[in-house]
GROMACS .gro file of C-alpha atoms in nm:
model
  249
    1MET     CA    1   0.009  -0.384   2.474
    2LYS     CA    2  -0.050  -0.460   2.113
    3SER     CA    3   0.174  -0.718   1.916
    4GLU     CA    4   0.360  -0.570   1.644
    5ARG     CA    5   0.148  -0.774   1.401
    6THR     CA    6  -0.190  -0.646   1.546
    7VAL     CA    7  -0.039  -0.289   1.475
    8ILE     CA    8   0.122  -0.360   1.129
    9ARG     CA    9  -0.205  -0.550   1.017
   10GLY     CA   10  -0.421  -0.308   1.141
   11ARG     CA   11  -0.262  -0.027   0.945
   12TRP     CA   12  -0.200  -0.204   0.621
   13GLN     CA   13  -0.570  -0.294   0.671
   14ARG     CA   14  -0.662   0.087   0.720
   15TRP     CA   15  -0.478   0.109   0.405
   16ALA     CA   16  -0.648  -0.087   0.181
   17HIS     CA   17  -0.956   0.096   0.286
   18GLY     CA   18  -0.833   0.380   0.180
   19GLU     CA   19  -0.743   0.542   0.540
   20ASP     CA   20  -0.468   0.672   0.724
   21ASP     CA   21  -0.316   0.571   1.068
   22THR     CA   22  -0.592   0.782   1.181
   23GLY     CA   23  -0.884   0.672   0.958
   24LEU     CA   24  -0.931   0.951   0.744
   25ASN     CA   25  -0.949   0.876   0.420
   26PHE     CA   26  -0.689   0.959   0.141
   27ALA     CA   27  -0.889   1.048  -0.181
   28GLN     CA   28  -1.073   1.289   0.089
   29LEU     CA   29  -0.689   1.478   0.187
   30SER     CA   30  -0.598   1.551  -0.136
   31GLY     CA   31  -0.937   1.727  -0.218
   32ARG     CA   32  -1.027   1.412  -0.492
   33ILE     CA   33  -1.349   1.240  -0.523
   34THR     CA   34  -1.349   0.901  -0.296
   35CYS     CA   35  -1.281   0.594  -0.572
   36ASN     CA   36  -1.224   0.221  -0.504
   37HIS     CA   37  -1.051   0.229  -0.834
   38GLY     CA   38  -1.177  -0.070  -1.005
   39TYR     CA   39  -1.164  -0.330  -0.687
   40ASP     CA   40  -1.438  -0.430  -0.477
   41LEU     CA   41  -1.226  -0.544  -0.166
   42VAL     CA   42  -1.256  -0.833   0.063
   43LEU     CA   43  -1.013  -0.899   0.333
   44PRO     CA   44  -0.875  -1.217   0.418
   45ALA     CA   45  -0.972  -1.324   0.782
   46ASP     CA   46  -0.682  -1.342   1.028
   47ASN     CA   47  -0.567  -1.682   1.008
   48HIS     CA   48  -0.550  -1.708   0.604
   49PRO     CA   49  -0.191  -1.762   0.516
   50VAL     CA   50  -0.258  -1.422   0.239
   51CYS     CA   51  -0.336  -1.217   0.573
   52CYS     CA   52   0.023  -1.354   0.714
   53PHE     CA   53   0.181  -1.290   0.393
   54MET     CA   54   0.064  -0.931   0.414
   55ASP     CA   55   0.172  -0.900   0.787
   56ASP     CA   56   0.477  -1.041   0.711
   57PHE     CA   57   0.526  -0.788   0.458
   58PHE     CA   58   0.462  -0.497   0.583
   59ILE     CA   59   0.638  -0.604   0.921
   60SER     CA   60   1.011  -0.649   0.726
   61ARG     CA   61   0.956  -0.311   0.552
   62ASN     CA   62   0.841  -0.145   0.860
   63ASN     CA   63   1.166  -0.256   1.023
   64GLY     CA   64   1.377  -0.149   0.742
   65LYS     CA   65   1.472  -0.462   0.568
   66PRO     CA   66   1.556  -0.385   0.187
   67LEU     CA   67   1.278  -0.552  -0.045
   68VAL     CA   68   1.438  -0.824  -0.243
   69SER     CA   69   1.516  -0.975   0.085
   70ASN     CA   70   1.152  -0.923   0.196
   71LEU     CA   71   1.045  -1.073  -0.097
   72LYS     CA   72   1.267  -1.393   0.002
   73ASP     CA   73   1.160  -1.388   0.350
   74THR     CA   74   0.793  -1.378   0.261
   75PHE     CA   75   0.920  -1.694   0.075
   76GLN     CA   76   1.022  -1.888   0.311
   77SER     CA   77   0.776  -1.791   0.605
   78GLN     CA   78   0.479  -1.829   0.331
   79PRO     CA   79   0.549  -2.060   0.093
   80GLN     CA   80   0.170  -2.185   0.048
   81VAL     CA   81   0.078  -1.829  -0.078
   82TRP     CA   82   0.342  -1.825  -0.338
   83LYS     CA   83   0.251  -2.177  -0.460
   84ASN     CA   84  -0.119  -2.126  -0.475
   85GLY     CA   85  -0.204  -1.861  -0.835
   86SER     CA   86  -0.562  -1.800  -0.638
   87TYR     CA   87  -0.327  -1.630  -0.316
   88ARG     CA   88  -0.105  -1.473  -0.529
   89LYS     CA   89  -0.404  -1.297  -0.668
   90MET     CA   90  -0.544  -1.239  -0.369
   91ALA     CA   91  -0.211  -1.040  -0.231
   92ILE     CA   92  -0.209  -0.881  -0.524
   93ASN     CA   93  -0.533  -0.735  -0.566
   94ILE     CA   94  -0.447  -0.605  -0.238
   95LEU     CA   95  -0.120  -0.464  -0.294
   96VAL     CA   96  -0.246  -0.313  -0.615
   97ARG     CA   97  -0.546  -0.182  -0.384
   98ILE     CA   98  -0.305   0.029  -0.142
   99GLY     CA   99  -0.086   0.104  -0.403
  100THR     CA  100  -0.367   0.329  -0.571
  101HIS     CA  101  -0.511   0.464  -0.255
  102PHE     CA  102  -0.112   0.592  -0.209
  103ILE     CA  103  -0.113   0.760  -0.530
  104ASP     CA  104  -0.397   0.977  -0.415
  105LEU     CA  105  -0.132   1.155  -0.218
  106LEU     CA  106   0.066   1.199  -0.421
  107ASN     CA  107   0.007   1.626  -0.526
  108LEU     CA  108  -0.063   1.679  -0.151
  109GLU     CA  109   0.209   1.898  -0.063
  110THR     CA  110   0.091   1.902   0.298
  111ILE     CA  111   0.224   1.553   0.333
  112GLU     CA  112   0.532   1.564   0.531
  113SER     CA  113   0.631   1.214   0.481
  114MET     CA  114   0.581   1.237   0.118
  115GLU     CA  115   0.911   1.007   0.018
  116ASP     CA  116   0.822   0.754   0.224
  117ILE     CA  117   0.484   0.744   0.056
  118LYS     CA  118   0.669   0.740  -0.288
  119ASP     CA  119   0.903   0.438  -0.156
  120LEU     CA  120   0.641   0.271  -0.014
  121GLY     CA  121   0.480   0.237  -0.347
  122ALA     CA  122   0.761   0.179  -0.549
  123VAL     CA  123   0.814  -0.113  -0.326
  124ILE     CA  124   0.447  -0.232  -0.322
  125SER     CA  125   0.489  -0.205  -0.713
  126ILE     CA  126   0.778  -0.470  -0.744
  127ALA     CA  127   0.627  -0.666  -0.461
  128ILE     CA  128   0.334  -0.704  -0.724
  129LEU     CA  129   0.553  -0.765  -1.026
  130VAL     CA  130   0.753  -1.029  -0.886
  131LEU     CA  131   0.402  -1.193  -0.737
  132GLU     CA  132   0.255  -1.148  -1.107
  133ASN     CA  133   0.608  -1.337  -1.293
  134TYR     CA  134   0.659  -1.572  -1.027
  135ASP     CA  135   0.643  -1.929  -1.246
  136GLY     CA  136   0.579  -2.156  -0.924
  137THR     CA  137   0.925  -2.303  -0.902
  138ASP     CA  138   1.131  -2.311  -0.552
  139ASN     CA  139   1.342  -2.068  -0.719
  140ILE     CA  140   1.217  -1.699  -0.641
  141VAL     CA  141   1.573  -1.590  -0.720
  142SER     CA  142   1.515  -1.611  -1.078
  143THR     CA  143   1.162  -1.411  -1.100
  144ILE     CA  144   1.367  -1.102  -0.918
  145ASN     CA  145   1.674  -1.148  -1.121
  146GLY     CA  146   1.424  -1.179  -1.426
  147ARG     CA  147   1.455  -0.912  -1.713
  148VAL     CA  148   1.073  -0.792  -1.607
  149VAL     CA  149   1.130  -0.727  -1.260
  150ALA     CA  150   1.509  -0.650  -1.280
  151SER     CA  151   1.420  -0.355  -1.546
  152LYS     CA  152   1.131  -0.228  -1.354
  153LEU     CA  153   1.325  -0.254  -1.039
  154ARG     CA  154   1.607  -0.064  -1.199
  155ASP     CA  155   1.336   0.237  -1.328
  156ILE     CA  156   1.098   0.237  -0.961
  157HIS     CA  157   1.337   0.162  -0.747
  158TRP     CA  158   1.684   0.273  -0.820
  159SER     CA  159   1.659   0.603  -0.946
  160GLY     CA  160   1.328   0.710  -0.862
  161SER     CA  161   1.299   1.022  -1.082
  162SER     CA  162   0.998   0.988  -1.253
  163LEU     CA  163   0.877   0.772  -1.003
  164GLU     CA  164   0.533   0.953  -0.979
  165ARG     CA  165   0.466   0.904  -1.362
  166ASP     CA  166   0.649   0.516  -1.364
  167MET     CA  167   0.394   0.431  -1.043
  168LEU     CA  168   0.087   0.614  -1.225
  169LYS     CA  169   0.121   0.414  -1.579
  170PHE     CA  170   0.261   0.081  -1.350
  171PHE     CA  171  -0.145   0.113  -1.125
  172ARG     CA  172  -0.332   0.275  -1.424
  173LYS     CA  173  -0.279  -0.056  -1.623
  174ARG     CA  174  -0.386  -0.274  -1.314
  175THR     CA  175  -0.705  -0.076  -1.226
  176ALA     CA  176  -1.038  -0.006  -1.413
  177CYS     CA  177  -1.116   0.375  -1.328
  178SER     CA  178  -1.014   0.634  -1.525
  179CYS     CA  179  -0.876   0.863  -1.236
  180LEU     CA  180  -0.540   0.725  -1.293
  181LYS     CA  181  -0.581   0.769  -1.649
  182ASP     CA  182  -0.649   1.114  -1.663
  183MET     CA  183  -0.342   1.142  -1.406
  184HIS     CA  184  -0.084   0.981  -1.580
  185LEU     CA  185  -0.190   1.205  -1.880
  186GLU     CA  186  -0.109   1.438  -1.678
  187ALA     CA  187   0.183   1.368  -1.557
  188ARG     CA  188   0.330   1.259  -1.880
  189LYS     CA  189   0.271   1.627  -2.005
  190THR     CA  190   0.522   1.738  -1.684
  191GLN     CA  191   0.754   1.496  -1.602
  192PRO     CA  192   1.006   1.324  -1.845
  193LYS     CA  193   1.111   0.922  -1.844
  194VAL     CA  194   1.432   0.957  -1.680
  195GLY     CA  195   1.710   0.695  -1.573
  196MET     CA  196   2.041   0.672  -1.414
  197CYS     CA  197   2.359   0.555  -1.560
  198ASN     CA  198   2.501   0.233  -1.378
  199HIS     CA  199   2.825   0.373  -1.361
  200CYS     CA  200   2.834   0.788  -1.310
  201TRP     CA  201   2.495   0.809  -1.200
  202VAL     CA  202   2.351   1.055  -1.411
  203MET     CA  203   2.044   1.055  -1.455
  204LYS     CA  204   1.907   1.135  -1.844
  205GLU     CA  205   1.555   1.110  -2.030
  206ARG     CA  206   1.580   0.698  -2.123
  207SER     CA  207   1.550   0.762  -2.487
  208LEU     CA  208   1.917   0.881  -2.459
  209LEU     CA  209   2.027   0.562  -2.246
  210MET     CA  210   2.167   0.243  -2.385
  211VAL     CA  211   2.164  -0.101  -2.194
  212CYS     CA  212   2.335  -0.372  -2.181
  213SER     CA  213   2.360  -0.601  -2.495
  214ARG     CA  214   2.403  -0.866  -2.275
  215CYS     CA  215   2.181  -0.877  -1.955
  216ARG     CA  216   1.929  -0.560  -2.116
  217VAL     CA  217   1.910  -0.441  -1.734
  218ALA     CA  218   2.193  -0.203  -1.657
  219GLN     CA  219   2.187   0.139  -1.878
  220TYR     CA  220   2.445   0.362  -1.944
  221CYS     CA  221   2.481   0.738  -2.024
  222SER     CA  222   2.793   0.654  -2.253
  223ARG     CA  223   3.024   0.341  -2.405
  224GLU     CA  224   3.261   0.495  -2.193
  225CYS     CA  225   3.064   0.424  -1.851
  226GLN     CA  226   2.986   0.092  -2.015
  227ILE     CA  227   3.350  -0.012  -2.045
  228ALA     CA  228   3.459   0.159  -1.725
  229GLN     CA  229   3.119  -0.057  -1.540
  230TRP     CA  230   3.204  -0.393  -1.728
  231PRO     CA  231   3.442  -0.511  -1.442
  232LYS     CA  232   3.187  -0.454  -1.178
  233HIS     CA  233   2.859  -0.533  -1.373
  234LYS     CA  234   3.018  -0.894  -1.499
  235CYS     CA  235   2.887  -1.063  -1.220
  236GLU     CA  236   2.550  -0.876  -1.180
  237CYS     CA  237   2.538  -0.935  -1.554
  238ASP     CA  238   2.596  -1.322  -1.526
  239VAL     CA  239   2.313  -1.360  -1.207
  240PHE     CA  240   2.096  -1.113  -1.477
  241VAL     CA  241   2.117  -1.362  -1.821
  242LYS     CA  242   2.109  -1.679  -1.556
  243ALA     CA  243   1.825  -1.555  -1.456
  244GLN     CA  244   1.651  -1.540  -1.781
  245ASN     CA  245   1.759  -1.847  -1.916
  246GLN     CA  246   1.592  -2.049  -1.647
  247GLN     CA  247   1.288  -1.824  -1.694
  248SER     CA  248   1.280  -1.934  -2.040
  249LYS     CA  249   1.350  -2.295  -1.985
   0.00000   0.00000   0.00000
């Protein structure tokens, strides 16, 4: 019987090659031309730290562990990846490759697990962002709670109403192919950029939302909602500001 690590490794490696669990090509499933999205894939050997990092990341995700806890755990289990710039870049490239391949399935209505696919794309996006912004210190929490990551976590992972558009924009910036550009431009025509109020949870276009002037992360649909939420937001706000101050040193 195969171990969980062996099963998960085979899965994320197939995803990196643009194939589902049965070996079918994502692009062919969606009726699009097969594209490597600007990446020539080179997977690390089984005993390589990046391979072990990817295993741990997707095992945690498969077992339902929340994203932030997952990232903290991989920081503890695979510190050599986080501390090594070339290893981080290799992990980023693999995650970008997987994320862009999942985008091939976004418009495929026959996929029953579409919400899972969108959620996985969001999780991968945030993981990439944390790897990109990690400063090599022992404090990964400051990276996760810093403005760049926290605001993207808010937009992509918390509300998700314009998730497809946001994901397309995210991966378009990180690939060299034109197909994602075309898909993103089309999504901009049909999907408004929306966000969620941090108090009443109403959805509005992001241009109509106001953000906390202190942390620049939490957003609100009105001044009344911001005032009502402050007793609960204050501690979270302090965490964001502390992280931002640490990053600016």
